mmCIF file of C-alpha atoms in Angstrom:
data_model
loop_
_atom_site.group_PDB
_atom_site.id
_atom_site.type_symbol
_atom_site.label_atom_id
_atom_site.label_comp_id
_atom_site.label_asym_id
_atom_site.label_seq_id
_atom_site.Cartn_x
_atom_site.Cartn_y
_atom_site.Cartn_z
ATOM 1 C CA UNK A 1 -76.003 29.931 -116.644
ATOM 2 C CA UNK A 2 -77.142 30.408 -113.364
ATOM 3 C CA UNK A 3 -77.317 34.684 -112.184
ATOM 4 C CA UNK A 4 -74.639 33.345 -109.387
ATOM 5 C CA UNK A 5 -72.746 36.484 -109.903
ATOM 6 C CA UNK A 6 -72.263 37.638 -106.546
ATOM 7 C CA UNK A 7 -69.919 35.761 -104.531
ATOM 8 C CA UNK A 8 -67.333 36.649 -107.221
ATOM 9 C CA UNK A 9 -68.278 40.288 -107.086
ATOM 10 C CA UNK A 10 -65.342 43.257 -106.473
ATOM 11 C CA UNK A 11 -65.536 46.496 -105.801
ATOM 12 C CA UNK A 12 -62.745 48.038 -107.541
ATOM 13 C CA UNK A 13 -61.944 47.936 -111.568
ATOM 14 C CA UNK A 14 -59.430 45.843 -112.804
ATOM 15 C CA UNK A 15 -57.019 48.961 -113.158
ATOM 16 C CA UNK A 16 -57.912 50.245 -108.814
ATOM 17 C CA UNK A 17 -56.940 46.505 -108.219
ATOM 18 C CA UNK A 18 -53.678 46.626 -109.863
ATOM 19 C CA UNK A 19 -52.475 50.002 -107.994
ATOM 20 C CA UNK A 20 -54.097 48.519 -104.372
ATOM 21 C CA UNK A 21 -52.624 44.851 -104.541
ATOM 22 C CA UNK A 22 -49.689 46.316 -105.533
ATOM 23 C CA UNK A 23 -49.302 48.874 -102.480
ATOM 24 C CA UNK A 24 -50.530 45.853 -100.687
ATOM 25 C CA UNK A 25 -47.683 43.746 -100.901
ATOM 26 C CA UNK A 26 -45.349 47.045 -100.621
ATOM 27 C CA UNK A 27 -45.849 47.183 -97.547
ATOM 28 C CA UNK A 28 -47.045 44.279 -96.314
ATOM 29 C CA UNK A 29 -42.942 43.815 -97.805
ATOM 30 C CA UNK A 30 -41.887 46.387 -95.369
ATOM 31 C CA UNK A 31 -42.850 45.367 -92.944
ATOM 32 C CA UNK A 32 -41.726 41.762 -92.959
ATOM 33 C CA UNK A 33 -45.666 40.546 -92.775
ATOM 34 C CA UNK A 34 -47.712 38.122 -94.064
ATOM 35 C CA UNK A 35 -51.230 38.212 -95.037
ATOM 36 C CA UNK A 36 -53.798 35.224 -94.237
ATOM 37 C CA UNK A 37 -57.025 35.260 -96.208
ATOM 38 C CA UNK A 38 -60.022 32.909 -95.346
ATOM 39 C CA UNK A 39 -62.038 31.453 -98.405
ATOM 40 C CA UNK A 40 -64.508 33.137 -97.290
ATOM 41 C CA UNK A 41 -63.135 36.535 -97.713
ATOM 42 C CA UNK A 42 -63.756 39.422 -100.272
ATOM 43 C CA UNK A 43 -62.808 38.776 -104.012
ATOM 44 C CA UNK A 44 -60.199 40.943 -103.956
ATOM 45 C CA UNK A 45 -58.577 40.116 -100.061
ATOM 46 C CA UNK A 46 -58.378 36.517 -101.505
ATOM 47 C CA UNK A 47 -56.584 37.292 -104.762
ATOM 48 C CA UNK A 48 -53.638 39.774 -103.132
ATOM 49 C CA UNK A 49 -53.379 37.474 -99.923
ATOM 50 C CA UNK A 50 -49.641 35.646 -100.000
ATOM 51 C CA UNK A 51 -51.578 31.999 -98.673
ATOM 52 C CA UNK A 52 -55.523 31.922 -99.521
ATOM 53 C CA UNK A 53 -57.164 28.409 -97.334
ATOM 54 C CA UNK A 54 -59.484 26.551 -95.265
ATOM 55 C CA UNK A 55 -58.257 27.309 -91.056
ATOM 56 C CA UNK A 56 -56.667 24.335 -90.926
ATOM 57 C CA UNK A 57 -54.831 25.519 -93.375
ATOM 58 C CA UNK A 58 -53.392 29.117 -92.300
ATOM 59 C CA UNK A 59 -53.524 27.403 -88.447
ATOM 60 C CA UNK A 60 -50.043 25.287 -90.076
ATOM 61 C CA UNK A 61 -48.963 28.617 -91.685
ATOM 62 C CA UNK A 62 -49.412 30.856 -88.567
ATOM 63 C CA UNK A 63 -47.212 27.970 -86.887
ATOM 64 C CA UNK A 64 -44.504 28.204 -89.320
ATOM 65 C CA UNK A 65 -43.709 31.223 -90.925
ATOM 66 C CA UNK A 66 -40.866 33.108 -90.552
ATOM 67 C CA UNK A 67 -42.203 36.432 -91.072
ATOM 68 C CA UNK A 68 -42.385 39.024 -88.026
ATOM 69 C CA UNK A 69 -45.950 39.610 -88.625
ATOM 70 C CA UNK A 70 -49.377 38.475 -89.573
ATOM 71 C CA UNK A 71 -52.418 40.059 -91.070
ATOM 72 C CA UNK A 72 -54.928 37.870 -90.648
ATOM 73 C CA UNK A 73 -58.291 38.926 -92.673
ATOM 74 C CA UNK A 74 -60.376 36.404 -91.311
ATOM 75 C CA UNK A 75 -62.413 37.191 -87.926
ATOM 76 C CA UNK A 76 -61.729 36.957 -84.692
ATOM 77 C CA UNK A 77 -61.023 34.159 -83.351
ATOM 78 C CA UNK A 78 -59.053 32.826 -85.987
ATOM 79 C CA UNK A 79 -56.918 35.719 -85.410
ATOM 80 C CA UNK A 80 -56.637 34.365 -82.622
ATOM 81 C CA UNK A 81 -55.617 31.160 -82.984
ATOM 82 C CA UNK A 82 -52.740 33.142 -84.759
ATOM 83 C CA UNK A 83 -51.319 34.748 -82.194
ATOM 84 C CA UNK A 84 -51.669 31.600 -79.711
ATOM 85 C CA UNK A 85 -49.299 29.697 -81.824
ATOM 86 C CA UNK A 86 -46.678 32.161 -82.777
ATOM 87 C CA UNK A 87 -47.393 34.403 -79.575
ATOM 88 C CA UNK A 88 -44.160 36.567 -80.258
ATOM 89 C CA UNK A 89 -44.682 38.011 -83.692
ATOM 90 C CA UNK A 90 -47.379 41.096 -84.241
ATOM 91 C CA UNK A 91 -50.347 39.683 -85.404
ATOM 92 C CA UNK A 92 -53.118 42.176 -86.912
ATOM 93 C CA UNK A 93 -56.947 41.681 -87.399
ATOM 94 C CA UNK A 94 -58.281 44.491 -89.496
ATOM 95 C CA UNK A 95 -61.494 44.405 -87.603
ATOM 96 C CA UNK A 96 -61.642 43.277 -84.061
ATOM 97 C CA UNK A 97 -65.771 43.253 -84.650
ATOM 98 C CA UNK A 98 -65.541 40.172 -86.945
ATOM 99 C CA UNK A 99 -66.672 37.458 -85.284
ATOM 100 C CA UNK A 100 -68.266 34.150 -84.909
ATOM 101 C CA UNK A 101 -72.284 33.324 -83.857
ATOM 102 C CA UNK A 102 -70.658 29.874 -83.553
ATOM 103 C CA UNK A 103 -67.878 30.436 -81.496
ATOM 104 C CA UNK A 104 -70.173 32.807 -79.493
ATOM 105 C CA UNK A 105 -72.436 29.895 -78.836
ATOM 106 C CA UNK A 106 -70.056 28.719 -76.218
ATOM 107 C CA UNK A 107 -68.051 29.998 -73.113
ATOM 108 C CA UNK A 108 -65.428 29.138 -71.432
ATOM 109 C CA UNK A 109 -67.839 29.369 -68.041
ATOM 110 C CA UNK A 110 -70.153 26.698 -70.087
ATOM 111 C CA UNK A 111 -67.876 24.349 -71.192
ATOM 112 C CA UNK A 112 -66.094 24.327 -67.036
ATOM 113 C CA UNK A 113 -70.233 23.115 -66.227
ATOM 114 C CA UNK A 114 -70.499 20.816 -69.057
ATOM 115 C CA UNK A 115 -66.656 19.235 -68.201
ATOM 116 C CA UNK A 116 -68.090 19.223 -64.333
ATOM 117 C CA UNK A 117 -70.998 17.068 -65.270
ATOM 118 C CA UNK A 118 -68.768 14.307 -67.545
ATOM 119 C CA UNK A 119 -65.615 14.014 -65.097
ATOM 120 C CA UNK A 120 -62.357 12.065 -67.344
ATOM 121 C CA UNK A 121 -64.084 13.507 -71.149
ATOM 122 C CA UNK A 122 -61.654 14.214 -73.355
ATOM 123 C CA UNK A 123 -62.490 17.766 -74.957
ATOM 124 C CA UNK A 124 -62.851 18.624 -78.359
ATOM 125 C CA UNK A 125 -63.657 22.294 -79.110
ATOM 126 C CA UNK A 126 -63.391 23.419 -83.307
ATOM 127 C CA UNK A 127 -61.067 26.122 -83.901
ATOM 128 C CA UNK A 128 -64.261 28.586 -84.166
ATOM 129 C CA UNK A 129 -63.861 28.899 -80.587
ATOM 130 C CA UNK A 130 -62.441 31.685 -79.037
ATOM 131 C CA UNK A 131 -58.804 31.227 -77.075
ATOM 132 C CA UNK A 132 -60.733 30.987 -73.782
ATOM 133 C CA UNK A 133 -61.990 28.265 -74.984
ATOM 134 C CA UNK A 134 -59.582 26.858 -76.448
ATOM 135 C CA UNK A 135 -57.321 27.066 -73.047
ATOM 136 C CA UNK A 136 -60.516 24.520 -71.205
ATOM 137 C CA UNK A 137 -59.596 22.026 -74.233
ATOM 138 C CA UNK A 138 -57.584 19.021 -74.481
ATOM 139 C CA UNK A 139 -57.372 19.221 -78.937
ATOM 140 C CA UNK A 140 -58.678 21.081 -81.245
ATOM 141 C CA UNK A 141 -60.176 20.770 -84.473
ATOM 142 C CA UNK A 142 -61.217 22.393 -87.840
ATOM 143 C CA UNK A 143 -63.943 20.370 -89.807
ATOM 144 C CA UNK A 144 -61.135 19.389 -92.227
ATOM 145 C CA UNK A 145 -59.477 16.579 -89.647
ATOM 146 C CA UNK A 146 -62.523 16.336 -87.008
ATOM 147 C CA UNK A 147 -62.999 12.680 -87.759
ATOM 148 C CA UNK A 148 -59.302 11.917 -87.402
ATOM 149 C CA UNK A 149 -59.199 13.778 -84.418
ATOM 150 C CA UNK A 150 -62.195 11.746 -82.619
ATOM 151 C CA UNK A 151 -60.445 8.883 -83.850
ATOM 152 C CA UNK A 152 -57.238 9.463 -82.125
ATOM 153 C CA UNK A 153 -58.855 9.157 -79.148
ATOM 154 C CA UNK A 154 -59.480 5.955 -77.501
ATOM 155 C CA UNK A 155 -62.804 4.334 -78.459
ATOM 156 C CA UNK A 156 -63.530 3.993 -75.115
ATOM 157 C CA UNK A 157 -62.741 7.760 -73.965
ATOM 158 C CA UNK A 158 -66.059 10.611 -73.697
ATOM 159 C CA UNK A 159 -65.876 12.506 -76.274
ATOM 160 C CA UNK A 160 -67.347 16.439 -75.067
ATOM 161 C CA UNK A 161 -67.323 17.963 -78.645
ATOM 162 C CA UNK A 162 -67.924 21.208 -79.203
ATOM 163 C CA UNK A 163 -69.747 23.801 -80.302
ATOM 164 C CA UNK A 164 -71.104 22.994 -84.277
ATOM 165 C CA UNK A 165 -73.932 20.238 -83.553
ATOM 166 C CA UNK A 166 -73.752 20.264 -87.311
ATOM 167 C CA UNK A 167 -69.906 19.076 -87.595
ATOM 168 C CA UNK A 168 -70.125 17.116 -84.036
ATOM 169 C CA UNK A 169 -73.171 15.100 -86.213
ATOM 170 C CA UNK A 170 -70.859 14.499 -89.152
ATOM 171 C CA UNK A 171 -68.551 13.476 -87.088
ATOM 172 C CA UNK A 172 -70.075 10.789 -84.944
ATOM 173 C CA UNK A 173 -71.861 9.554 -88.012
ATOM 174 C CA UNK A 174 -68.368 8.691 -90.047
ATOM 175 C CA UNK A 175 -66.816 7.234 -86.872
ATOM 176 C CA UNK A 176 -69.711 5.484 -85.854
ATOM 177 C CA UNK A 177 -68.803 6.240 -82.450
ATOM 178 C CA UNK A 178 -71.434 6.438 -79.873
ATOM 179 C CA UNK A 179 -69.850 7.803 -76.929
ATOM 180 C CA UNK A 180 -70.087 11.599 -78.278
ATOM 181 C CA UNK A 181 -71.453 14.431 -76.374
ATOM 182 C CA UNK A 182 -72.346 17.133 -78.422
ATOM 183 C CA UNK A 183 -73.452 20.732 -77.535
ATOM 184 C CA UNK A 184 -75.693 22.583 -79.547
ATOM 185 C CA UNK A 185 -74.056 25.412 -80.826
ATOM 186 C CA UNK A 186 -73.819 26.436 -85.213
ATOM 187 C CA UNK A 187 -72.791 28.876 -87.510
ATOM 188 C CA UNK A 188 -76.205 31.140 -88.175
ATOM 189 C CA UNK A 189 -74.727 30.701 -92.034
ATOM 190 C CA UNK A 190 -74.643 26.995 -92.070
ATOM 191 C CA UNK A 191 -77.584 26.652 -90.506
ATOM 192 C CA UNK A 192 -79.353 28.682 -93.071
ATOM 193 C CA UNK A 193 -78.716 26.541 -95.817
ATOM 194 C CA UNK A 194 -81.615 24.496 -95.688
ATOM 195 C CA UNK A 195 -82.856 21.038 -96.288
ATOM 196 C CA UNK A 196 -85.779 22.499 -98.946
ATOM 197 C CA UNK A 197 -82.335 24.374 -100.786
ATOM 198 C CA UNK A 198 -80.568 20.937 -101.413
ATOM 199 C CA UNK A 199 -84.571 20.532 -102.905
ATOM 200 C CA UNK A 200 -85.093 22.596 -104.998
ATOM 201 C CA UNK A 201 -81.164 23.186 -106.431
ATOM 202 C CA UNK A 202 -81.060 19.552 -107.201
ATOM 203 C CA UNK A 203 -85.186 19.601 -108.579
ATOM 204 C CA UNK A 204 -82.830 22.409 -111.095
ATOM 205 C CA UNK A 205 -79.632 21.346 -111.413
ATOM 206 C CA UNK A 206 -80.155 17.200 -111.572
ATOM 207 C CA UNK A 207 -77.037 16.200 -112.814
ATOM 208 C CA UNK A 208 -74.614 18.145 -110.916
ATOM 209 C CA UNK A 209 -72.004 17.469 -108.657
ATOM 210 C CA UNK A 210 -72.399 17.777 -104.760
ATOM 211 C CA UNK A 211 -70.222 19.737 -102.380
ATOM 212 C CA UNK A 212 -71.721 20.049 -98.980
ATOM 213 C CA UNK A 213 -69.693 21.887 -95.672
ATOM 214 C CA UNK A 214 -70.395 19.312 -92.144
ATOM 215 C CA UNK A 215 -71.690 22.498 -90.515
ATOM 216 C CA UNK A 216 -74.770 23.194 -92.948
ATOM 217 C CA UNK A 217 -77.910 22.351 -91.171
ATOM 218 C CA UNK A 218 -79.132 20.295 -94.459
ATOM 219 C CA UNK A 219 -75.883 17.922 -93.907
ATOM 220 C CA UNK A 220 -78.070 15.370 -92.836
ATOM 221 C CA UNK A 221 -81.249 15.760 -95.442
ATOM 222 C CA UNK A 222 -78.200 15.056 -98.331
ATOM 223 C CA UNK A 223 -76.511 12.244 -96.315
ATOM 224 C CA UNK A 224 -79.917 10.558 -96.086
ATOM 225 C CA UNK A 225 -80.893 11.331 -99.852
ATOM 226 C CA UNK A 226 -76.853 9.215 -99.976
ATOM 227 C CA UNK A 227 -77.822 6.464 -98.993
ATOM 228 C CA UNK A 228 -81.579 6.144 -100.157
ATOM 229 C CA UNK A 229 -80.335 6.591 -103.121
ATOM 230 C CA UNK A 230 -82.221 9.746 -104.249
ATOM 231 C CA UNK A 231 -78.162 11.029 -104.791
ATOM 232 C CA UNK A 232 -75.441 9.599 -105.922
ATOM 233 C CA UNK A 233 -72.669 8.695 -103.813
ATOM 234 C CA UNK A 234 -69.995 9.040 -106.449
ATOM 235 C CA UNK A 235 -70.922 12.700 -107.134
ATOM 236 C CA UNK A 236 -72.086 14.016 -103.241
ATOM 237 C CA UNK A 237 -69.039 13.854 -101.188
ATOM 238 C CA UNK A 238 -69.160 16.335 -97.106
ATOM 239 C CA UNK A 239 -66.354 18.634 -97.337
ATOM 240 C CA UNK A 240 -64.395 21.290 -95.547
ATOM 241 C CA UNK A 241 -64.073 24.303 -97.793
ATOM 242 C CA UNK A 242 -60.122 22.892 -98.399
ATOM 243 C CA UNK A 243 -61.467 19.751 -99.342
ATOM 244 C CA UNK A 244 -63.955 22.159 -101.341
ATOM 245 C CA UNK A 245 -61.097 23.418 -103.361
ATOM 246 C CA UNK A 246 -59.018 20.683 -104.283
ATOM 247 C CA UNK A 247 -62.488 18.394 -105.561
ATOM 248 C CA UNK A 248 -62.521 21.590 -107.210
ATOM 249 C CA UNK A 249 -59.438 21.255 -109.195
ATOM 250 C CA UNK A 250 -59.967 18.435 -110.329
ATOM 251 C CA UNK A 251 -63.670 18.649 -111.070
ATOM 252 C CA UNK A 252 -64.485 17.741 -114.748
ATOM 253 C CA UNK A 253 -68.794 18.545 -114.095
ATOM 254 C CA UNK A 254 -70.211 21.135 -115.780
ATOM 255 C CA UNK A 255 -72.251 21.630 -112.939
ATOM 256 C CA UNK A 256 -71.201 21.533 -109.524
ATOM 257 C CA UNK A 257 -73.440 22.363 -106.483
ATOM 258 C CA UNK A 258 -71.864 23.976 -103.242
ATOM 259 C CA UNK A 259 -73.431 24.121 -99.972
ATOM 260 C CA UNK A 260 -71.103 26.823 -97.508
ATOM 261 C CA UNK A 261 -70.569 30.703 -97.922
ATOM 262 C CA UNK A 262 -70.834 31.760 -101.217
ATOM 263 C CA UNK A 263 -67.451 33.814 -100.866
ATOM 264 C CA UNK A 264 -65.956 30.033 -101.550
ATOM 265 C CA UNK A 265 -67.528 30.254 -105.076
ATOM 266 C CA UNK A 266 -64.219 32.841 -106.200
ATOM 267 C CA UNK A 267 -62.208 30.544 -104.963
ATOM 268 C CA UNK A 268 -63.472 27.638 -106.734
ATOM 269 C CA UNK A 269 -64.160 29.717 -110.002
ATOM 270 C CA UNK A 270 -60.958 30.793 -110.331
ATOM 271 C CA UNK A 271 -58.805 26.908 -109.797
ATOM 272 C CA UNK A 272 -61.620 26.257 -112.471
ATOM 273 C CA UNK A 273 -62.661 27.991 -115.254
ATOM 274 C CA UNK A 274 -64.942 25.172 -117.442
ATOM 275 C CA UNK A 275 -67.166 23.876 -114.200
ATOM 276 C CA UNK A 276 -70.198 25.684 -113.463
ATOM 277 C CA UNK A 277 -70.147 26.095 -109.597
ATOM 278 C CA UNK A 278 -73.570 26.996 -108.195
ATOM 279 C CA UNK A 279 -74.046 27.866 -104.843
ATOM 280 C CA UNK A 280 -77.034 25.476 -102.832
ATOM 281 C CA UNK A 281 -77.963 29.121 -100.838
ATOM 282 C CA UNK A 282 -77.265 32.243 -102.633
ATOM 283 C CA UNK A 283 -77.636 34.149 -99.081
ATOM 284 C CA UNK A 284 -75.746 32.503 -97.640
ATOM 285 C CA UNK A 285 -72.959 35.470 -96.726
ATOM 286 C CA UNK A 286 -71.554 35.933 -93.354
ATOM 287 C CA UNK A 287 -71.477 39.753 -92.529
ATOM 288 C CA UNK A 288 -68.404 39.481 -90.367
ATOM 289 C CA UNK A 289 -66.165 37.550 -92.806
ATOM 290 C CA UNK A 290 -67.410 40.244 -95.266
ATOM 291 C CA UNK A 291 -66.102 43.692 -93.111
ATOM 292 C CA UNK A 292 -62.276 42.612 -93.592
ATOM 293 C CA UNK A 293 -62.434 45.320 -96.586
ATOM 294 C CA UNK A 294 -59.853 45.821 -98.722
ATOM 295 C CA UNK A 295 -59.717 49.898 -97.050
ATOM 296 C CA UNK A 296 -59.356 48.153 -93.929
ATOM 297 C CA UNK A 297 -56.521 45.566 -95.023
ATOM 298 C CA UNK A 298 -54.655 48.471 -96.322
ATOM 299 C CA UNK A 299 -54.972 50.802 -93.322
ATOM 300 C CA UNK A 300 -54.202 48.247 -91.493
ATOM 301 C CA UNK A 301 -50.923 47.666 -93.407
ATOM 302 C CA UNK A 302 -50.178 51.570 -92.862
ATOM 303 C CA UNK A 303 -50.922 52.023 -89.299
ATOM 304 C CA UNK A 304 -50.101 48.823 -87.748
ATOM 305 C CA UNK A 305 -53.379 49.198 -86.067
ATOM 306 C CA UNK A 306 -55.698 45.884 -84.990
ATOM 307 C CA UNK A 307 -52.970 44.327 -82.591
ATOM 308 C CA UNK A 308 -54.473 41.397 -81.869
ATOM 309 C CA UNK A 309 -54.130 40.264 -77.393
ATOM 310 C CA UNK A 310 -53.809 37.050 -75.622
ATOM 311 C CA UNK A 311 -53.416 36.414 -71.454
ATOM 312 C CA UNK A 312 -50.427 34.959 -72.055
ATOM 313 C CA UNK A 313 -51.820 31.983 -69.738
ATOM 314 C CA UNK A 314 -54.597 31.178 -71.632
ATOM 315 C CA UNK A 315 -53.041 31.563 -75.322
ATOM 316 C CA UNK A 316 -50.481 28.765 -73.272
ATOM 317 C CA UNK A 317 -53.637 26.262 -72.568
ATOM 318 C CA UNK A 318 -54.898 27.064 -75.303
ATOM 319 C CA UNK A 319 -51.514 26.460 -77.136
ATOM 320 C CA UNK A 320 -51.345 23.193 -76.543
ATOM 321 C CA UNK A 321 -54.826 21.981 -77.761
ATOM 322 C CA UNK A 322 -53.790 23.977 -80.844
ATOM 323 C CA UNK A 323 -50.750 21.900 -81.296
ATOM 324 C CA UNK A 324 -52.412 18.265 -80.307
ATOM 325 C CA UNK A 325 -54.557 19.499 -83.880
ATOM 326 C CA UNK A 326 -51.876 20.349 -85.761
ATOM 327 C CA UNK A 327 -49.496 16.979 -84.379
ATOM 328 C CA UNK A 328 -52.318 15.007 -85.563
ATOM 329 C CA UNK A 329 -51.128 15.352 -89.558
ATOM 330 C CA UNK A 330 -52.305 16.542 -92.193
ATOM 331 C CA UNK A 331 -55.907 14.949 -92.977
ATOM 332 C CA UNK A 332 -56.616 10.981 -93.910
ATOM 333 C CA UNK A 333 -60.176 9.937 -94.618
ATOM 334 C CA UNK A 334 -61.143 13.692 -92.949
ATOM 335 C CA UNK A 335 -64.347 14.929 -92.717
ATOM 336 C CA UNK A 336 -65.517 12.259 -96.003
#
């Protein structure tokens, strides 16, 4: 077996986890709180959360929940999005320093300047953006529905896509749209999964299925290898983290190479214990996602600290963009 246990590393024994998890659930029930966890969170938090998934799924849960409080185990823009969708609810983020290099790659002022250069263009913003950027946006998207969002816009309408250049390039490729301008932002973790990683891992595991997140710096090279026949198209897929979970649960392959943040491996291994899930780059860990620790989640539920606030005017304008995304519905062809 390949040594890939790092993404499943735990800080608690089984007994310690059970005691901690019982207290988390007790406090959540007492507060009327729902705990949401992104697929990149540490294993204990993924397991204890009421809902674990990708950002689109969690956005829908945040919009629909009847809970009084939303405790978001993710990064800052995700908790902001939950507050935007549920302005009357309390949204708690266990560590406000949990940021996002991708969200930081564009500011609202930069977007306003870009819009001024392209009057009349439709602005499509990845949800990995600040509330202020969403407020300058026409419609948001996630990696699982970005292509569907773009397809919903009239073909002759110019599109400004931001901030992820790799996701933007992938959407442009799968939709065939030529009138998309793409912001040159990136997630430092996904950008670090390189074509060299792909080549070495495929050489080491020639029969493996391949799952690639569209934010990855290797996406173009993977698809080029597919188009040239160097990788079999029937076992190479570009998917969101939610799409990866669905694919993993159904996989009968002996090995699957996974190109995304390594936190997803815990979820995939939980869904399918007969397949070996191998990271394309074992160092692809987001320090921001790992800032939400079991101790911080417990502290938040005990104290109610960590409330997220979004200016009401900003939130109202951002909400229109997020709700327009949610109205697109479940992903169809998604990012594939």
